[in-house]
């Protein structure tokens, strides 16, 4: 396994950018991706609603660098974590 990148955006903006990000990841040799939602609140008040996408890339980092540059250029989309599983 190579690198895993987690990105997040506000849940109300997710439908606008989701398909474009997934298409770019596939062009950058993404092996696998999955989605999750993060909701935080207290009592009946929800104050954080985020859409989180995780992408797994191979060891070769050159296509992944293009994906990172693309994500950084999008307003309202943030890189939460970049990790590796090298044992």
Short mmCIF file of C-alpha atoms in Angstrom, two decimals:
data_model
loop_
_atom_site.label_atom_id
_atom_site.label_comp_id
_atom_site.label_asym_id
_atom_site.label_seq_id
_atom_site.Cartn_x
_atom_site.Cartn_y
_atom_site.Cartn_z
CA UNK A 1 0.00 0.00 0.00
CA UNK A 2 1.19 3.53 -0.69
CA UNK A 3 -0.17 6.84 0.54
CA UNK A 4 -3.58 7.78 1.89
CA UNK A 5 -4.91 11.33 1.57
CA UNK A 6 -7.98 12.52 3.45
CA UNK A 7 -9.70 15.70 2.32
CA UNK A 8 -12.76 17.44 3.68
CA UNK A 9 -15.28 20.06 2.67
CA UNK A 10 -18.53 21.42 4.03
CA UNK A 11 -21.41 19.03 3.53
CA UNK A 12 -23.51 21.58 1.63
CA UNK A 13 -20.68 22.08 -0.92
CA UNK A 14 -19.97 18.37 -1.34
CA UNK A 15 -22.20 17.68 -4.32
CA UNK A 16 -20.58 20.47 -6.32
CA UNK A 17 -17.02 19.23 -6.08
CA UNK A 18 -17.32 15.48 -5.42
CA UNK A 19 -17.43 14.26 -9.02
CA UNK A 20 -14.60 16.57 -10.15
CA UNK A 21 -12.31 15.44 -7.33
CA UNK A 22 -12.98 11.75 -7.93
CA UNK A 23 -12.36 12.14 -11.68
CA UNK A 24 -9.06 13.93 -11.02
CA UNK A 25 -8.00 11.23 -8.53
CA UNK A 26 -8.65 8.50 -11.07
CA UNK A 27 -6.59 10.37 -13.68
CA UNK A 28 -3.78 10.59 -11.08
CA UNK A 29 -3.73 6.77 -10.65
CA UNK A 30 -5.79 6.55 -7.45
CA UNK A 31 -6.14 2.89 -6.47
CA UNK A 32 -9.15 3.20 -4.18
CA UNK A 33 -11.36 5.86 -2.59
CA UNK A 34 -14.15 5.96 -0.04
CA UNK A 35 -16.44 8.58 1.53
CA UNK A 36 -17.59 9.31 5.05
CA UNK A 37 -19.55 11.98 6.88
CA UNK A 38 -18.65 13.82 10.07
CA UNK A 39 -21.37 15.47 12.11
CA UNK A 40 -20.81 17.13 15.47
CA UNK A 41 -23.32 18.78 17.69
CA UNK A 42 -24.66 19.25 21.13
CA UNK A 43 -28.22 18.45 22.07
CA UNK A 44 -30.34 19.51 19.10
CA UNK A 45 -27.81 21.92 17.58
CA UNK A 46 -25.47 20.57 14.85
CA UNK A 47 -22.53 22.88 14.30
CA UNK A 48 -20.15 20.83 12.15
CA UNK A 49 -21.18 18.92 9.04
CA UNK A 50 -18.29 17.78 6.87
CA UNK A 51 -17.92 15.40 3.99
CA UNK A 52 -14.62 13.47 4.11
CA UNK A 53 -13.11 11.64 1.15
CA UNK A 54 -10.15 9.28 1.46
CA UNK A 55 -7.95 8.37 -1.50
CA UNK A 56 -5.25 5.70 -1.67
CA UNK A 57 -2.38 6.18 -4.10
CA UNK A 58 0.52 3.86 -5.06
CA UNK A 59 4.09 4.30 -3.80
CA UNK A 60 5.12 6.36 -6.85
CA UNK A 61 4.38 9.89 -5.69
CA UNK A 62 4.53 11.90 -8.93
CA UNK A 63 0.83 11.56 -9.95
CA UNK A 64 -0.14 12.08 -6.31
CA UNK A 65 1.67 15.43 -6.27
CA UNK A 66 -0.50 16.66 -9.14
CA UNK A 67 -3.59 15.63 -7.17
CA UNK A 68 -2.40 17.53 -4.07
CA UNK A 69 -1.80 20.67 -6.13
CA UNK A 70 -5.30 20.35 -7.60
CA UNK A 71 -6.89 20.01 -4.14
CA UNK A 72 -4.99 22.98 -2.73
CA UNK A 73 -6.31 25.17 -5.56
CA UNK A 74 -9.99 24.48 -4.75
CA UNK A 75 -11.68 26.94 -2.39
CA UNK A 76 -13.38 25.28 0.60
CA UNK A 77 -11.64 21.90 0.25
CA UNK A 78 -8.96 21.06 2.79
CA UNK A 79 -6.34 18.33 3.14
CA UNK A 80 -6.87 16.78 6.56
CA UNK A 81 -4.22 14.07 6.55
CA UNK A 82 -1.55 12.46 4.39
CA UNK A 83 -0.29 9.14 5.71
CA UNK A 84 1.66 6.09 4.60
CA UNK A 85 1.56 2.44 5.52
CA UNK A 86 5.17 1.39 5.10
CA UNK A 87 5.28 -1.00 8.05
#
